[in-house]
Coordinates of C-alpha atoms and ligand atoms in Angstrom, one line a residue:
M18 CA -8.0 79.7 35.4
R19 CA -11.2 81.0 34.0
M20 CA -10.1 80.1 30.6
R21 CA -9.2 76.6 31.5
L22 CA -12.4 75.8 33.2
Y23 CA -14.2 77.1 30.3
R24 CA -12.1 75.1 27.8
K25 CA -12.6 71.6 29.2
P26 CA -16.3 71.3 28.8
L27 CA -15.7 72.8 25.2
C28 CA -13.3 70.0 24.5
I29 CA -15.7 67.4 25.7
L30 CA -18.4 68.8 23.7
L31 CA -16.2 68.9 20.5
L32 CA -15.4 65.2 21.2
V33 CA -18.8 64.2 21.7
V34 CA -19.8 65.8 18.5
T35 CA -16.9 64.8 16.4
I36 CA -16.7 61.0 17.2
P37 CA -20.2 60.2 16.0
V38 CA -19.5 62.3 12.8
V39 CA -16.1 60.4 12.2
F40 CA -17.6 57.2 12.7
L41 CA -20.4 58.1 10.4
V42 CA -18.1 59.1 7.8
L43 CA -15.8 56.0 8.2
L44 CA -19.0 53.9 7.9
T45 CA -20.2 55.5 4.7
W46 CA -16.6 55.5 3.1
S47 CA -15.4 52.2 4.0
P48 CA -15.4 49.9 1.0
K49 CA -18.1 47.2 1.3
P50 CA -16.2 44.0 0.4
Y51 CA -19.1 41.6 0.9
N52 CA -22.1 41.6 -1.6
A53 CA -25.2 40.4 0.0
V54 CA -26.7 37.4 -1.7
D55 CA -30.3 36.0 -1.5
I56 CA -30.3 32.5 -0.9
R57 CA -33.7 32.4 0.6
Y58 CA -36.0 29.7 -0.8
Q59 CA -37.8 31.3 -3.9
A60 CA -40.7 28.8 -4.1
R61 CA -40.1 29.0 -7.8
G62 CA -40.7 26.6 -10.7
K63 CA -42.3 23.1 -10.6
P64 CA -40.5 20.7 -8.5
E65 CA -41.4 17.9 -10.8
N66 CA -39.2 16.3 -13.4
Q67 CA -40.7 17.4 -16.7
M68 CA -39.7 13.9 -18.1
E69 CA -41.9 12.3 -15.6
N70 CA -45.1 13.6 -17.1
G71 CA -45.7 11.0 -19.9
L72 CA -47.2 12.6 -22.9
R73 CA -49.1 15.1 -20.9
F74 CA -47.0 18.2 -21.7
L75 CA -46.7 17.0 -25.4
S76 CA -45.7 20.2 -27.5
Q77 CA -48.5 21.8 -29.6
K78 CA -46.0 22.7 -32.2
Y79 CA -47.0 20.1 -34.8
A80 CA -50.6 19.5 -33.4
H81 CA -52.0 19.3 -37.1
V82 CA -50.0 16.1 -37.7
P83 CA -52.1 13.0 -36.8
Y84 CA -50.7 10.1 -34.6
T85 CA -51.9 6.9 -32.9
I86 CA -51.0 6.3 -29.4
K87 CA -49.2 2.9 -28.6
E88 CA -50.7 2.0 -25.3
D89 CA -48.1 -0.6 -24.5
V90 CA -45.2 1.9 -24.8
V91 CA -47.0 4.7 -23.0
R92 CA -47.6 2.4 -20.1
L93 CA -43.8 2.3 -19.7
L94 CA -43.6 6.0 -19.2
T95 CA -44.0 7.3 -15.8
S96 CA -47.1 9.7 -15.6
N97 CA -47.2 11.1 -12.0
S98 CA -50.2 9.2 -11.1
C99 CA -48.9 6.0 -9.4
Q100 CA -51.2 3.8 -7.2
C101 CA -50.6 0.9 -4.8
Q102 CA -52.9 -2.2 -5.3
N103 CA -53.1 -5.6 -3.7
V104 CA -52.5 -8.5 -6.0
D105 CA -54.4 -11.4 -4.7
N106 CA -53.5 -14.8 -5.5
P107 CA -56.5 -17.1 -5.7
I108 CA -54.5 -20.4 -5.2
N109 CA -52.6 -20.5 -2.2
L110 CA -50.0 -23.3 -2.9
P111 CA -46.3 -22.6 -2.0
F112 CA -45.1 -23.5 -5.4
I113 CA -47.5 -21.1 -7.1
Q114 CA -46.7 -18.5 -4.5
K115 CA -43.1 -18.4 -5.8
Y116 CA -44.2 -17.6 -9.4
L117 CA -47.4 -15.4 -8.6
P118 CA -46.4 -13.8 -5.2
H119 CA -49.1 -12.0 -3.1
V120 CA -48.6 -8.3 -3.2
W121 CA -49.6 -6.3 -0.2
A122 CA -50.5 -2.6 -0.6
H123 CA -50.2 -0.2 2.4
S124 CA -51.7 3.2 2.1
F125 CA -49.9 5.8 4.4
E126 CA -52.7 8.6 4.3
N127 CA -55.0 6.5 6.4
V128 CA -52.9 7.1 9.4
Y129 CA -54.3 10.5 9.6
N130 CA -57.9 11.7 10.2
V131 CA -59.4 14.2 7.9
S132 CA -58.8 17.2 10.0
E133 CA -55.3 16.2 10.6
L134 CA -54.5 15.4 7.0
E135 CA -55.0 18.8 5.4
G136 CA -52.3 20.4 7.6
V137 CA -49.9 17.6 7.2
K138 CA -50.3 17.8 3.4
K139 CA -49.5 21.5 3.6
R140 CA -46.4 21.2 5.7
R141 CA -45.1 18.3 3.7
S142 CA -45.4 20.0 0.5
Q143 CA -43.7 23.0 1.9
E144 CA -40.9 20.9 3.1
Y145 CA -40.7 19.2 -0.2
R146 CA -40.4 22.4 -2.3
S147 CA -37.5 23.6 0.0
F148 CA -35.9 20.2 -0.5
I149 CA -36.1 20.4 -4.2
E150 CA -34.5 23.8 -4.3
R151 CA -31.7 22.7 -2.1
T152 CA -30.9 19.6 -4.0
Q153 CA -31.6 20.9 -7.5
S154 CA -28.7 22.3 -9.6
P155 CA -29.2 24.4 -12.7
A156 CA -27.0 21.7 -14.3
D157 CA -29.8 19.1 -14.0
L158 CA -32.1 21.4 -16.1
L159 CA -33.0 20.4 -19.6
I160 CA -31.1 22.4 -22.2
V161 CA -32.1 21.8 -25.7
A162 CA -29.7 22.9 -28.6
K163 CA -31.8 24.5 -31.4
A164 CA -31.6 23.3 -34.8
N165 CA -29.4 25.2 -37.3
S166 CA -27.7 27.4 -34.8
P167 CA -24.6 28.9 -36.1
L168 CA -23.3 28.8 -32.4
E169 CA -20.9 26.1 -31.4
Y170 CA -20.7 25.4 -27.5
P171 CA -20.2 22.8 -25.0
T172 CA -23.4 21.1 -24.1
Q173 CA -22.1 19.6 -20.8
G174 CA -18.8 19.1 -18.8
V175 CA -17.9 22.4 -18.2
E176 CA -16.8 22.8 -14.5
V177 CA -15.5 25.5 -12.3
R178 CA -14.3 25.4 -8.7
P179 CA -16.1 28.1 -6.6
L180 CA -14.6 31.6 -7.1
Q181 CA -12.0 30.3 -9.6
S182 CA -11.6 30.9 -13.4
I183 CA -11.6 28.6 -16.4
V184 CA -11.2 29.1 -20.1
V185 CA -14.7 28.3 -21.7
P186 CA -13.8 25.6 -24.1
G187 CA -15.5 24.8 -27.5
L188 CA -17.0 28.4 -28.5
S189 CA -17.3 29.4 -32.0
L190 CA -19.6 31.1 -34.6
Q191 CA -20.2 29.6 -38.1
A192 CA -22.4 32.4 -39.6
S193 CA -22.9 33.2 -43.2
S194 CA -21.0 36.2 -44.5
R195 CA -22.2 39.6 -43.2
D196 CA -20.5 43.0 -42.3
E197 CA -20.1 42.4 -38.7
Y198 CA -20.2 39.3 -36.5
R199 CA -21.3 39.6 -33.0
V200 CA -21.5 37.3 -30.0
N201 CA -22.6 38.1 -26.5
L202 CA -22.3 36.0 -23.4
T203 CA -24.3 36.4 -20.3
A204 CA -23.9 34.7 -17.0
T205 CA -25.7 35.1 -13.6
L206 CA -23.0 33.8 -11.0
G207 CA -19.8 35.1 -12.6
T208 CA -18.0 37.2 -15.0
F209 CA -16.3 37.2 -18.3
N210 CA -12.8 38.2 -19.5
V211 CA -10.5 37.5 -22.3
A212 CA -7.1 35.9 -21.6
A213 CA -5.8 37.4 -24.8
E214 CA -6.8 40.3 -27.0
V215 CA -7.2 39.4 -30.9
Q216 CA -6.7 42.2 -33.4
G217 CA -9.8 43.5 -35.2
V218 CA -12.1 42.4 -32.3
T219 CA -14.0 44.9 -30.1
V220 CA -14.6 43.5 -26.6
Q221 CA -17.0 45.2 -24.3
G222 CA -17.9 44.4 -20.7
E223 CA -14.8 42.7 -19.4
D224 CA -15.1 41.7 -15.7
E225 CA -19.0 41.9 -16.1
M226 CA -21.5 39.3 -16.3
H227 CA -22.3 40.4 -19.8
L228 CA -19.6 40.2 -22.4
S229 CA -20.1 41.6 -26.2
L230 CA -17.7 40.5 -29.1
S231 CA -17.9 42.0 -32.4
S232 CA -15.6 42.0 -35.4
P233 CA -15.8 42.4 -39.1
Q234 CA -13.6 39.2 -39.4
L235 CA -15.3 35.9 -38.6
E236 CA -11.8 34.3 -38.1
N237 CA -10.6 36.8 -35.7
L238 CA -13.8 36.7 -33.8
N239 CA -13.6 32.8 -33.5
R240 CA -9.8 33.2 -32.3
Q241 CA -11.1 35.6 -29.6
L242 CA -13.8 33.2 -28.6
Q243 CA -11.0 30.7 -27.6
F244 CA -9.7 33.0 -24.9
I245 CA -13.0 33.5 -23.1
V246 CA -12.4 33.2 -19.4
Y247 CA -15.1 32.6 -17.1
T248 CA -14.7 33.6 -13.2
N249 CA -17.2 32.3 -10.6
T250 CA -17.9 35.3 -8.3
R251 CA -20.9 34.4 -6.4
F252 CA -20.0 31.7 -3.7
H253 CA -22.5 29.0 -3.9
P254 CA -20.7 25.3 -4.3
D255 CA -22.9 22.7 -6.0
T256 CA -24.8 24.8 -8.1
A257 CA -24.4 25.8 -11.8
D258 CA -24.3 29.0 -13.8
T259 CA -26.4 28.8 -17.1
V260 CA -24.6 30.8 -19.6
L261 CA -26.6 32.5 -22.4
L262 CA -24.9 32.6 -25.8
D263 CA -26.2 35.3 -28.2
T264 CA -25.8 36.1 -31.9
D265 CA -27.8 38.1 -34.3
G266 CA -31.1 35.8 -34.3
H267 CA -29.8 32.8 -32.4
Q268 CA -29.5 31.8 -28.8
A269 CA -28.0 28.9 -27.0
S270 CA -27.5 28.1 -23.3
F271 CA -25.0 25.9 -21.5
A272 CA -24.3 25.1 -17.8
I273 CA -21.1 25.8 -16.1
K274 CA -21.2 23.6 -13.0
V275 CA -19.7 25.2 -9.8
R276 CA -18.4 22.8 -7.4
Y277 CA -15.5 21.7 -5.2
R278 CA -13.6 18.6 -6.1
V279 CA -15.0 16.0 -3.8
T280 CA -12.7 15.8 -0.6
P281 CA -11.6 12.2 -0.7
R282 CA -11.8 10.1 2.5
L283 CA -9.2 7.4 2.3
Y284 CA -8.3 4.6 4.7
N285 CA -4.7 3.4 5.0
S286 CA -5.1 -0.2 5.9
G287 CA -1.6 -1.5 5.7
S288 CA 0.4 -3.0 2.9
E289 CA 0.3 -6.7 3.5
E290 CA -0.4 -9.3 1.0
G291 CA -4.0 -10.5 0.9
Y292 CA -6.7 -9.1 3.3
N293 CA -5.9 -8.3 6.9
V294 CA -9.6 -8.3 8.2
S295 CA -8.5 -6.7 11.6
A296 CA -7.0 -3.6 9.8
L297 CA -9.9 -3.4 7.4
V298 CA -13.1 -4.3 9.2
T299 CA -14.7 -3.4 12.3
I300 CA -17.8 -5.4 13.6
A301 CA -20.6 -3.5 14.7
T302 CA -23.8 -4.6 16.6
K303 CA -26.7 -3.4 18.7
T304 CA -27.7 -5.4 21.8
F305 CA -30.9 -5.2 23.9
L306 CA -31.0 -7.4 27.1
R307 CA -29.8 -10.3 25.2
Y308 CA -26.4 -10.8 27.0
D309 CA -26.1 -14.5 26.7
K310 CA -26.6 -14.2 22.9
L311 CA -24.1 -11.3 22.4
R312 CA -21.4 -13.3 24.5
D313 CA -22.0 -16.2 22.3
L314 CA -21.7 -14.0 19.2
I315 CA -18.3 -12.6 20.5
E316 CA -16.9 -16.1 21.5
S317 CA -17.8 -17.2 17.9
I318 CA -16.0 -14.1 16.3
R319 CA -12.9 -14.7 18.3
K320 CA -12.5 -18.4 17.1
F321 CA -12.0 -16.8 13.5
Y322 CA -10.9 -13.2 14.0
P323 CA -9.2 -12.8 17.4
T324 CA -8.1 -9.2 16.7
V325 CA -10.9 -7.6 14.8
S326 CA -12.4 -4.6 16.7
I327 CA -16.0 -5.1 17.8
I328 CA -18.3 -2.2 18.7
I329 CA -21.4 -2.8 20.7
A330 CA -24.3 -0.2 21.2
D331 CA -26.3 -1.3 24.3
D332 CA -29.6 0.6 25.3
S333 CA -30.5 -2.2 28.0
D334 CA -32.1 -1.2 31.2
K335 CA -29.3 -2.6 33.5
P336 CA -26.4 -2.8 31.5
E337 CA -23.9 -5.8 32.0
K338 CA -20.2 -5.1 31.3
I339 CA -18.7 -6.6 28.3
Q340 CA -15.0 -6.7 28.5
G341 CA -12.1 -7.9 26.4
P342 CA -9.5 -7.0 24.0
F343 CA -10.7 -5.0 20.7
I344 CA -14.2 -4.6 22.4
E345 CA -15.9 -1.0 22.7
H346 CA -19.0 -1.2 24.5
Y347 CA -21.1 1.9 24.4
I348 CA -24.0 2.3 26.9
M349 CA -27.1 4.2 25.8
P350 CA -30.1 5.7 27.7
F351 CA -32.4 2.9 28.2
G352 CA -34.6 1.9 25.1
K353 CA -33.2 4.5 22.8
G354 CA -34.0 2.0 19.9
W355 CA -32.6 0.1 17.2
F356 CA -31.6 2.8 14.6
A357 CA -30.2 4.9 17.2
G358 CA -27.9 2.1 18.3
R359 CA -26.9 1.3 14.8
N360 CA -26.1 5.0 14.2
L361 CA -24.0 5.2 17.4
A362 CA -22.1 2.0 16.6
I363 CA -21.2 3.0 13.0
S364 CA -20.3 6.6 14.1
Q365 CA -17.4 5.1 16.0
V366 CA -16.0 3.0 13.2
T367 CA -12.5 4.0 12.1
T368 CA -11.7 1.3 9.7
K369 CA -12.5 1.2 6.0
Y370 CA -15.4 -1.1 6.1
V371 CA -17.9 -1.9 8.9
L372 CA -19.6 -5.3 9.1
W373 CA -23.1 -5.3 10.6
V374 CA -24.3 -8.1 12.6
D375 CA -27.4 -8.9 14.8
D376 CA -26.5 -9.6 18.5
D377 CA -27.9 -13.2 18.0
F378 CA -25.7 -14.2 15.0
I379 CA -23.0 -16.9 15.3
F380 CA -19.9 -16.7 13.3
T381 CA -18.9 -20.2 11.6
A382 CA -16.2 -21.5 9.2
N383 CA -18.7 -20.2 6.6
T384 CA -18.6 -16.7 7.6
K385 CA -15.7 -15.6 5.5
V386 CA -15.6 -11.9 5.9
E387 CA -12.4 -11.8 3.4
K388 CA -14.8 -12.8 0.7
L389 CA -17.1 -9.8 1.4
V390 CA -13.9 -7.5 1.6
D391 CA -12.7 -8.9 -1.7
V392 CA -16.2 -8.0 -3.4
L393 CA -16.0 -4.5 -2.0
E394 CA -12.3 -4.1 -3.0
K395 CA -12.8 -5.2 -6.5
T396 CA -16.1 -3.7 -7.5
S397 CA -17.9 -0.4 -7.3
L398 CA -20.4 -1.6 -4.8
D399 CA -20.6 0.3 -1.3
L400 CA -22.3 -2.5 0.5
V401 CA -22.7 -6.2 0.1
G402 CA -25.0 -8.4 2.0
G403 CA -24.2 -12.1 3.1
A404 CA -26.6 -14.9 4.0
V405 CA -28.2 -15.9 7.5
R406 CA -28.6 -19.5 8.2
E407 CA -31.5 -20.4 10.5
V408 CA -31.1 -23.2 13.2
T409 CA -33.3 -25.3 11.0
G410 CA -30.8 -24.9 8.1
Y411 CA -32.8 -22.6 5.9
T412 CA -30.7 -19.8 4.6
A413 CA -31.9 -16.4 3.7
T414 CA -30.4 -13.4 1.7
F415 CA -33.4 -11.3 1.6
R416 CA -32.8 -9.5 -1.5
Q417 CA -35.2 -6.6 -2.4
K418 CA -35.7 -4.5 -5.4
I419 CA -37.0 -1.0 -4.4
S420 CA -38.6 1.4 -6.9
V421 CA -40.2 4.7 -6.6
E422 CA -43.1 5.6 -9.0
S423 CA -44.0 9.3 -9.2
G424 CA -47.5 10.2 -7.9
G425 CA -47.7 14.1 -8.1
E426 CA -49.1 16.1 -5.4
E427 CA -50.4 13.4 -3.2
G428 CA -46.8 11.8 -3.0
D429 CA -45.0 8.9 -4.6
C430 CA -45.4 5.1 -4.5
I431 CA -42.8 2.8 -3.5
H432 CA -42.8 -0.9 -4.7
I433 CA -40.6 -3.3 -3.0
R434 CA -40.3 -6.8 -4.4
K435 CA -38.1 -9.9 -3.8
G436 CA -35.3 -10.1 -6.3
Y437 CA -32.3 -8.5 -7.8
H438 CA -31.2 -6.6 -10.7
H439 CA -28.0 -8.2 -12.3
D440 CA -25.5 -11.0 -11.6
I441 CA -22.0 -9.8 -11.0
Q442 CA -19.4 -10.9 -13.3
G443 CA -16.5 -12.6 -11.7
F444 CA -18.5 -13.1 -8.5
P445 CA -20.9 -16.0 -9.5
N446 CA -22.6 -15.9 -5.9
C447 CA -23.2 -12.4 -5.9
V448 CA -26.0 -10.0 -7.4
I449 CA -26.8 -6.4 -7.5
T450 CA -30.0 -5.3 -5.7
D451 CA -31.4 -2.6 -3.5
G452 CA -31.8 -4.1 -0.1
V453 CA -30.2 -7.0 1.7
I454 CA -30.4 -8.9 5.0
N455 CA -29.2 -7.7 8.5
F456 CA -25.7 -9.1 7.8
F457 CA -23.7 -6.9 5.5
L458 CA -20.1 -5.3 5.0
A459 CA -20.2 -1.7 4.0
R460 CA -17.9 1.2 3.2
T461 CA -17.8 2.9 6.7
D462 CA -18.1 6.5 5.0
K463 CA -21.1 5.5 2.8
V464 CA -23.2 4.2 5.5
Q465 CA -22.2 7.1 7.7
Q466 CA -23.5 9.3 5.0
V467 CA -26.9 7.6 4.7
G468 CA -27.1 7.1 8.5
F469 CA -29.6 5.3 10.4
D470 CA -32.6 7.5 11.3
P471 CA -32.8 7.4 15.1
S472 CA -36.4 8.3 15.2
L473 CA -37.0 4.7 14.0
A474 CA -36.9 3.1 17.5
R475 CA -38.8 -0.2 16.8
A476 CA -38.1 -2.9 14.4
A477 CA -36.7 -1.2 11.2
H478 CA -34.5 -2.3 8.5
L479 CA -35.7 -1.6 5.0
E480 CA -36.0 2.1 5.9
F481 CA -32.2 2.2 5.9
F482 CA -32.1 1.0 2.2
M483 CA -35.0 3.3 1.1
D484 CA -32.8 6.4 2.6
G485 CA -29.9 4.8 0.7
L486 CA -31.7 4.5 -2.6
G487 CA -29.6 6.4 -5.1
K488 CA -26.7 6.9 -2.8
L489 CA -25.6 3.1 -1.9
H490 CA -24.9 0.7 -4.7
V491 CA -25.9 -2.6 -3.0
G492 CA -24.8 -6.1 -3.7
S493 CA -25.6 -9.5 -2.0
C494 CA -23.6 -12.8 -1.8
S495 CA -25.1 -16.1 -0.9
D496 CA -21.7 -17.8 0.1
V497 CA -20.8 -15.9 3.1
I498 CA -22.8 -17.3 5.8
V499 CA -23.6 -16.4 9.3
G500 CA -25.5 -18.4 11.7
H501 CA -28.7 -17.2 13.6
A502 CA -29.0 -18.6 17.3
S503 CA -32.6 -17.6 17.9
K504 CA -35.5 -19.9 17.0
I505 CA -38.4 -17.9 15.8
K506 CA -41.7 -19.2 17.2
L507 CA -44.3 -18.7 14.7
P508 CA -47.6 -20.7 13.7
W509 CA -47.0 -24.1 12.2
T510 CA -48.6 -23.1 8.9
K511 CA -45.7 -21.0 8.0
T512 CA -42.7 -22.7 6.1
E513 CA -39.2 -21.7 7.5
S514 CA -38.7 -19.2 4.3
E515 CA -41.9 -17.4 5.3
K516 CA -40.9 -17.0 8.8
T517 CA -37.6 -15.7 8.1
Y518 CA -39.2 -13.5 5.5
A519 CA -42.0 -12.3 7.6
K520 CA -39.3 -11.4 10.3
F521 CA -37.6 -9.0 7.9
R522 CA -40.3 -8.2 5.5
Y523 CA -42.7 -5.8 7.5
P524 CA -41.9 -6.2 11.1
S525 CA -45.0 -4.7 12.7
S526 CA -45.6 -6.0 16.3
S527 CA -48.4 -3.5 17.1
D528 CA -50.8 -1.1 15.4
N529 CA -48.8 1.7 17.0
D530 CA -45.6 0.7 15.3
V531 CA -47.4 0.5 12.0
K532 CA -49.0 4.0 12.5
A533 CA -45.5 5.4 13.4
K534 CA -43.9 3.9 10.3
H535 CA -46.7 5.1 8.1
T536 CA -46.6 8.7 9.3
F537 CA -42.8 8.7 8.9
F538 CA -43.1 7.3 5.3
Y539 CA -45.8 9.7 4.6
F540 CA -43.9 12.8 5.6
K541 CA -40.2 12.1 5.7
N542 CA -40.1 10.1 2.3
R543 CA -43.0 12.0 0.8
L544 CA -44.9 8.7 -0.1
K545 CA -48.4 8.1 -0.2
C546 CA -48.4 4.2 -0.4
M547 CA -46.3 1.1 -0.7
T548 CA -46.6 -2.2 -2.1
M549 CA -44.6 -5.5 -1.2
D550 CA -44.5 -9.1 -2.1
Ligands
NAG614 C1 -57.6 13.9 14.8 O1 -56.5 13.5 15.4 C2 -55.8 14.5 16.2 C3 -54.4 14.1 16.6 O2 -54.6 12.7 16.7 C4 -56.8 14.7 17.4 O3 -56.4 15.7 18.2 C5 -58.1 15.3 16.8 O4 -59.1 15.3 17.9 C6 -58.7 14.1 15.7 N1 -59.9 14.7 15.2 C7 -61.0 14.1 14.7 C8 -62.1 14.8 14.3 O5 -61.0 12.8 15.1
NAG615 C1 -25.0 42.3 -27.3 O1 -25.2 43.1 -26.3 C2 -25.0 44.3 -26.5 C3 -24.8 45.2 -25.4 O2 -25.5 44.7 -24.2 C4 -26.4 44.8 -27.2 O3 -26.4 46.2 -27.6 C5 -26.3 43.9 -28.6 O4 -27.8 44.2 -28.9 C6 -26.5 42.4 -28.3 N1 -26.2 41.8 -29.3 C7 -26.8 40.5 -29.4 C8 -26.6 39.9 -30.8 O5 -27.7 40.0 -28.8
NAG616 C1 -3.4 -6.8 10.8 O1 -3.9 -5.4 11.4 C2 -3.6 -5.3 12.7 C3 -4.5 -4.1 13.2 O2 -4.0 -2.9 12.3 C4 -2.2 -5.3 13.1 O3 -2.2 -5.3 14.4 C5 -1.8 -6.8 12.7 O4 -0.3 -6.6 13.0 C6 -1.8 -6.9 11.1 N1 -1.7 -8.4 10.8 C7 -0.7 -8.5 10.0 C8 -0.5 -10.1 9.6 O5 -0.1 -7.8 9.3

């Protein structure tokens, strides 16, 4: 009895002591399968593209050789010092306007007062550096192949899936005769190995980031170099491993891109002959208070496309019910705004294409959606605009060219001009441009990718195309025409074309809207100013 009483606490004591010890031992002994990686922003390097510096970083290597600058050519180079300037047109006649358009410049910095600006600038450049680190891949870096290098290697096009292996193509050494030939390979995101062993070649560092090969016979070494296998070990898709290739006295670098195959997003739209618009297209619109206009639009669509789906985003105060077959009516909180509505509408589209219309448009016999479908089916364009005909008969396509010029620390300059880049072969009424009117057909997945920034509550349009620059391949066709039901009341002095233009060009109903937009451009798009004609 005594013994037992004594034993119990001892057992408990033993347990209390051993459990933590066992835990500790287990913890220290258990293999650690996960290496920690540092993916924090490094704030390293210059965010600027070296090639966007004109001649400012001209190499000093041959400084003693004289040269003469050709100003007309140097002017073509970007120099990171863009400016936005008004171009006044002294003679204000319509036909001169056409050839010498007035250019308006808007500076975005002015929306901040001096004390605010400093902090905003700091935050913007911080955000910008992080953005550059996120989006830049080592595969974008400039790699120069040095002259007379005895090394042969791939300059680009080598790619590996994350954590998978490839045979590195194109490696060889063309050196003059010597006792021993040596080549080293060094990676930073993966390891090397050989898929086969070649006689007479010494291989060191298999399954490591640094592989050394040496052989007294050049041929054997080169044979061995054909069997080099690279395995990506550090998981970080959409980056690149810059491999250093080393032989006595010579070095070369090349990039192995690390990325997934893009997962396709394909739409099965049936197999009939010709285009079934109902299966391919969803019509999306955003309405606010204008139910009479919206009902006219729906009625006009149904005359030509009785079964095409219509998606309506509605942020009216007292929403009215819009019912009917193939209609989806989404009620949003009051006054959520123009881009929020567009965003909601496109998020619900399940067809391959989405046709954007304003709620005061009217379909007519000229609104041949098939024609726009045909353009997107047969070209690489992502988005194609049509034309809008005003009640007066004036027809607008609102084609815009957008270009961005680098401006260094202060931000870049954006320039928007009427016009287009190219005609499109096989489609005589269509052109390639950067921005189009509010009536366009687009690949659904591409517009969803770019999105309509919901913070733009007020009149906004071009902002979408600015966000899409570099992501969307945009076209415009003048022979697919939708009617515009609203009459625009504007001063007599303006011609019809100017009225339409003014509506889309720079919609700014109040100082507050302009300020909101300028702060938006300044920070989000890191621009300092804009010019428009
Ligand atoms: C600058 O603007 C901020 C915010 O609009 C305001 O709080 C501040 O008082 C202004 N400063 C000056 C010196 O006007
Ligand atoms: C290759 O790497 C080995 C081991 O790291 C080193 O000793 C040798 O000097 C290197 N050779 C060349 C040509 O860089
Ligand atoms: C067109 O597509 C719609 C929706 O997918 C389908 O209901 C209709 O039967 C198709 N029309 C023809 C002629 O195949």
